[in-house]
């Protein structure tokens, strides 16, 4: 089957506004906290029909990567993303698992300059600077917790020219006091459709160099 996008939330106003692959299986930077508490390992993400789509996406990507079919994978992703979307989240579940996969998304994002893409990663061993340089419509956050914060600090420093900041989770003693709290995690906003309404994480300049933190995950 070709690659498939899905709804960002249960009441998404933009159809097929996220791309997902299975958490854990694709998360090369997973920490013990992720394994214990990640939202993408529970709730609706484990419903059989949803889990099957995510698993098939990863299977298809690895099939194409093995054969180095970048152009085929790029076209399948572009076909899955409605052309008129203003926002698109890479990885409502899952993470970047190889350099080929990062480079694939660079090609996709460059091909859709009128859509703004954003995502979070713990795959700090991969190289994102070319993608950030070539794709001003792409925003990247370093998912940070008490297990990986040293590597995350180094990653953010290496990518500071492209305004990569920390997404702290959960909020604890390592979180900077001036980090902005995600309103969907502290009762300030209904979580359903919150990303589309809030957009704090979506654009590089919105936070003025500040981190964001999540009280729940």
CSV table of C-alpha atoms in Angstrom, one decimal:
chain,number,residue,atom,x,y,z
A,1,UNK,CA,0.0,0.0,0.0
A,2,UNK,CA,1.2,3.6,-0.6
A,3,UNK,CA,2.0,5.8,2.4
A,4,UNK,CA,-1.0,7.4,4.2
A,5,UNK,CA,-1.4,10.5,6.2
A,6,UNK,CA,-4.1,10.8,9.0
A,7,UNK,CA,-6.0,13.3,11.1
A,8,UNK,CA,-3.9,15.3,13.6
A,9,UNK,CA,-6.7,15.0,16.1
A,10,UNK,CA,-10.2,13.6,16.4
A,11,UNK,CA,-11.7,16.9,15.5
A,12,UNK,CA,-9.1,18.1,13.1
A,13,UNK,CA,-10.3,20.9,10.8
A,14,UNK,CA,-7.6,19.9,8.2
A,15,UNK,CA,-8.0,16.4,6.7
A,16,UNK,CA,-5.0,14.1,6.7
A,17,UNK,CA,-2.9,16.7,8.6
A,18,UNK,CA,-0.3,14.4,10.2
A,19,UNK,CA,2.0,11.5,9.2
A,20,UNK,CA,2.5,8.6,11.7
A,21,UNK,CA,4.7,5.6,12.0
A,22,UNK,CA,4.8,3.3,15.1
A,23,UNK,CA,6.3,4.7,18.2
A,24,UNK,CA,9.0,2.6,19.8
A,25,UNK,CA,9.8,0.8,16.6
A,26,UNK,CA,10.9,4.0,14.9
A,27,UNK,CA,12.2,5.9,17.9
A,28,UNK,CA,16.0,5.4,17.9
A,29,UNK,CA,16.4,8.0,20.6
A,30,UNK,CA,13.7,6.6,22.9
A,31,UNK,CA,14.4,7.1,26.6
A,32,UNK,CA,13.1,5.1,29.5
A,33,UNK,CA,10.6,7.8,30.2
A,34,UNK,CA,9.3,7.5,26.6
A,35,UNK,CA,8.9,3.8,26.9
A,36,UNK,CA,6.9,4.3,30.1
A,37,UNK,CA,4.6,7.2,29.4
A,38,UNK,CA,4.5,8.0,25.6
A,39,UNK,CA,1.0,8.9,24.5
A,40,UNK,CA,1.6,7.2,21.1
A,41,UNK,CA,1.9,3.8,22.9
A,42,UNK,CA,-1.7,3.9,24.3
A,43,UNK,CA,-5.2,5.3,23.8
A,44,UNK,CA,-6.4,5.6,20.2
A,45,UNK,CA,-2.9,4.8,18.8
A,46,UNK,CA,-3.3,1.2,19.7
A,47,UNK,CA,-6.7,0.8,18.0
A,48,UNK,CA,-6.2,-2.0,15.5
A,49,UNK,CA,-7.2,0.1,12.4
A,50,UNK,CA,-5.0,3.0,13.4
A,51,UNK,CA,-2.1,0.9,14.4
A,52,UNK,CA,-2.3,-1.0,11.1
A,53,UNK,CA,-2.0,2.2,9.1
A,54,UNK,CA,1.1,3.3,11.1
A,55,UNK,CA,2.7,-0.1,10.8
A,56,UNK,CA,2.1,-0.2,7.1
A,57,UNK,CA,3.6,3.2,6.7
A,58,UNK,CA,6.8,2.1,8.4
A,59,UNK,CA,6.9,-1.2,6.4
A,60,UNK,CA,6.5,0.7,3.1
A,61,UNK,CA,9.2,3.3,4.0
A,62,UNK,CA,11.7,0.6,4.9
A,63,UNK,CA,10.9,-1.2,1.7
A,64,UNK,CA,11.6,1.9,-0.3
A,65,UNK,CA,14.7,2.8,1.7
A,66,UNK,CA,16.2,-0.7,1.1
A,67,UNK,CA,15.9,-0.1,-2.6
A,68,UNK,CA,16.9,3.6,-2.3
A,69,UNK,CA,13.7,4.7,-4.1
A,70,UNK,CA,13.7,8.3,-2.8
A,71,UNK,CA,11.7,9.6,-5.7
A,72,UNK,CA,9.0,7.0,-5.2
A,73,UNK,CA,8.8,7.6,-1.5
A,74,UNK,CA,8.7,11.4,-2.0
A,75,UNK,CA,5.8,11.1,-4.5
A,76,UNK,CA,3.8,8.8,-2.2
A,77,UNK,CA,4.2,11.3,0.7
A,78,UNK,CA,3.2,14.2,-1.5
A,79,UNK,CA,0.2,12.2,-2.7
A,80,UNK,CA,-0.8,11.6,0.9
A,81,UNK,CA,-0.7,15.3,2.0
A,82,UNK,CA,-3.5,17.4,0.6
A,83,UNK,CA,-2.0,20.2,-1.4
A,84,UNK,CA,-4.1,23.0,0.2
A,85,UNK,CA,-3.0,22.3,3.8
A,86,UNK,CA,-1.6,25.2,5.8
A,87,UNK,CA,-0.2,23.0,8.6
A,88,UNK,CA,1.2,19.5,8.6
A,89,UNK,CA,2.7,17.6,11.5
A,90,UNK,CA,5.4,15.1,10.8
A,91,UNK,CA,5.0,12.3,13.3
A,92,UNK,CA,1.9,12.5,15.4
A,93,UNK,CA,3.5,9.2,16.4
A,94,UNK,CA,7.0,7.9,15.7
A,95,UNK,CA,10.3,9.7,15.0
A,96,UNK,CA,13.1,10.0,12.4
A,97,UNK,CA,14.9,6.6,12.3
A,98,UNK,CA,17.6,7.1,9.6
A,99,UNK,CA,19.4,9.8,7.7
A,100,UNK,CA,17.7,8.6,4.5
A,101,UNK,CA,14.3,9.3,6.1
A,102,UNK,CA,15.4,12.8,7.2
A,103,UNK,CA,16.5,13.5,3.7
A,104,UNK,CA,13.2,12.2,2.3
A,105,UNK,CA,11.2,14.6,4.4
A,106,UNK,CA,13.6,17.4,3.3
A,107,UNK,CA,12.5,16.7,-0.3
A,108,UNK,CA,8.9,16.6,0.6
A,109,UNK,CA,8.9,19.8,2.6
A,110,UNK,CA,10.8,21.7,-0.1
A,111,UNK,CA,8.1,20.6,-2.6
A,112,UNK,CA,5.3,22.1,-0.5
A,113,UNK,CA,6.5,25.7,0.4
A,114,UNK,CA,3.0,26.9,1.2
A,115,UNK,CA,2.5,24.2,3.9
A,116,UNK,CA,4.2,24.7,7.2
A,117,UNK,CA,5.6,21.5,8.7
A,118,UNK,CA,6.6,20.9,12.3
A,119,UNK,CA,7.8,18.0,14.4
A,120,UNK,CA,9.6,16.9,17.6
A,121,UNK,CA,12.6,14.5,17.7
A,122,UNK,CA,14.9,12.6,20.0
A,123,UNK,CA,17.0,11.4,17.1
A,124,UNK,CA,19.9,13.6,18.0
A,125,UNK,CA,22.4,11.5,16.2
A,126,UNK,CA,20.9,12.4,12.8
A,127,UNK,CA,21.8,15.5,10.7
A,128,UNK,CA,19.0,18.1,10.4
A,129,UNK,CA,20.9,21.2,9.5
A,130,UNK,CA,20.6,20.9,5.7
A,131,UNK,CA,16.8,20.4,6.0
A,132,UNK,CA,16.5,23.4,8.3
A,133,UNK,CA,18.6,25.5,6.0
A,134,UNK,CA,16.7,24.5,2.8
A,135,UNK,CA,13.2,24.4,4.3
A,136,UNK,CA,12.2,27.7,6.1
A,137,UNK,CA,8.7,26.2,6.3
A,138,UNK,CA,10.0,23.5,8.7
A,139,UNK,CA,10.2,23.8,12.5
A,140,UNK,CA,12.0,21.3,14.6
A,141,UNK,CA,11.9,20.8,18.4
A,142,UNK,CA,14.2,18.7,20.5
A,143,UNK,CA,12.1,16.5,22.8
A,144,UNK,CA,13.9,16.7,26.1
A,145,UNK,CA,13.6,14.8,29.4
A,146,UNK,CA,15.7,14.0,32.4
A,147,UNK,CA,17.4,11.1,30.6
A,148,UNK,CA,18.5,12.8,27.4
A,149,UNK,CA,18.8,16.5,28.4
A,150,UNK,CA,22.6,16.6,28.1
A,151,UNK,CA,22.5,15.3,24.5
A,152,UNK,CA,19.5,17.6,23.8
A,153,UNK,CA,21.4,20.7,25.0
A,154,UNK,CA,24.2,19.8,22.6
A,155,UNK,CA,21.8,19.2,19.8
A,156,UNK,CA,20.0,22.5,20.3
A,157,UNK,CA,23.4,24.3,20.5
A,158,UNK,CA,24.4,22.8,17.2
A,159,UNK,CA,21.2,23.9,15.5
A,160,UNK,CA,20.7,27.3,17.2
A,161,UNK,CA,21.1,29.1,13.9
A,162,UNK,CA,17.8,27.6,12.9
A,163,UNK,CA,16.0,28.4,16.1
A,164,UNK,CA,15.7,24.8,17.3
A,165,UNK,CA,14.6,24.8,20.9
A,166,UNK,CA,13.7,22.3,23.7
A,167,UNK,CA,10.3,20.7,24.1
A,168,UNK,CA,10.6,19.6,27.8
A,169,UNK,CA,8.5,16.7,28.9
A,170,UNK,CA,7.5,16.2,31.6
A,171,UNK,CA,7.9,19.6,33.2
A,172,UNK,CA,10.4,19.0,36.1
A,173,UNK,CA,13.4,20.4,37.9
A,174,UNK,CA,15.4,20.4,34.6
A,175,UNK,CA,12.9,22.6,32.8
A,176,UNK,CA,13.8,26.3,32.5
A,177,UNK,CA,11.5,28.5,34.6
A,178,UNK,CA,10.7,30.7,31.6
A,179,UNK,CA,9.6,27.9,29.4
A,180,UNK,CA,6.1,28.4,27.9
A,181,UNK,CA,3.7,25.7,29.1
A,182,UNK,CA,1.7,24.0,26.4
A,183,UNK,CA,-1.9,25.2,27.1
A,184,UNK,CA,-3.3,21.8,26.0
A,185,UNK,CA,-1.5,20.1,28.9
A,186,UNK,CA,-2.3,22.5,31.8
A,187,UNK,CA,-6.0,22.9,31.3
A,188,UNK,CA,-5.7,26.1,29.3
A,189,UNK,CA,-7.1,24.6,26.1
A,190,UNK,CA,-9.2,21.6,25.0
A,191,UNK,CA,-6.6,19.1,23.8
A,192,UNK,CA,-8.8,18.1,20.8
A,193,UNK,CA,-7.6,20.3,17.8
A,194,UNK,CA,-5.4,22.3,20.2
A,195,UNK,CA,-2.3,22.3,17.9
A,196,UNK,CA,-4.2,23.9,15.0
A,197,UNK,CA,-5.7,26.6,17.2
A,198,UNK,CA,-2.6,27.3,19.3
A,199,UNK,CA,0.3,27.0,16.9
A,200,UNK,CA,2.9,28.0,19.5
A,201,UNK,CA,5.1,25.1,18.2
A,202,UNK,CA,4.4,25.5,14.5
A,203,UNK,CA,6.5,28.5,13.5
A,204,UNK,CA,10.2,29.2,14.3
A,205,UNK,CA,9.7,32.8,15.4
A,206,UNK,CA,6.6,32.4,17.6
A,207,UNK,CA,8.4,31.6,20.8
A,208,UNK,CA,11.1,34.3,20.6
A,209,UNK,CA,13.8,31.8,21.5
A,210,UNK,CA,12.0,30.3,24.5
A,211,UNK,CA,11.4,26.6,25.2
A,212,UNK,CA,8.1,24.9,25.5
A,213,UNK,CA,7.2,22.4,28.1
A,214,UNK,CA,4.4,19.8,28.5
A,215,UNK,CA,2.9,19.0,31.8
A,216,UNK,CA,1.5,15.7,30.5
A,217,UNK,CA,2.2,13.6,27.5
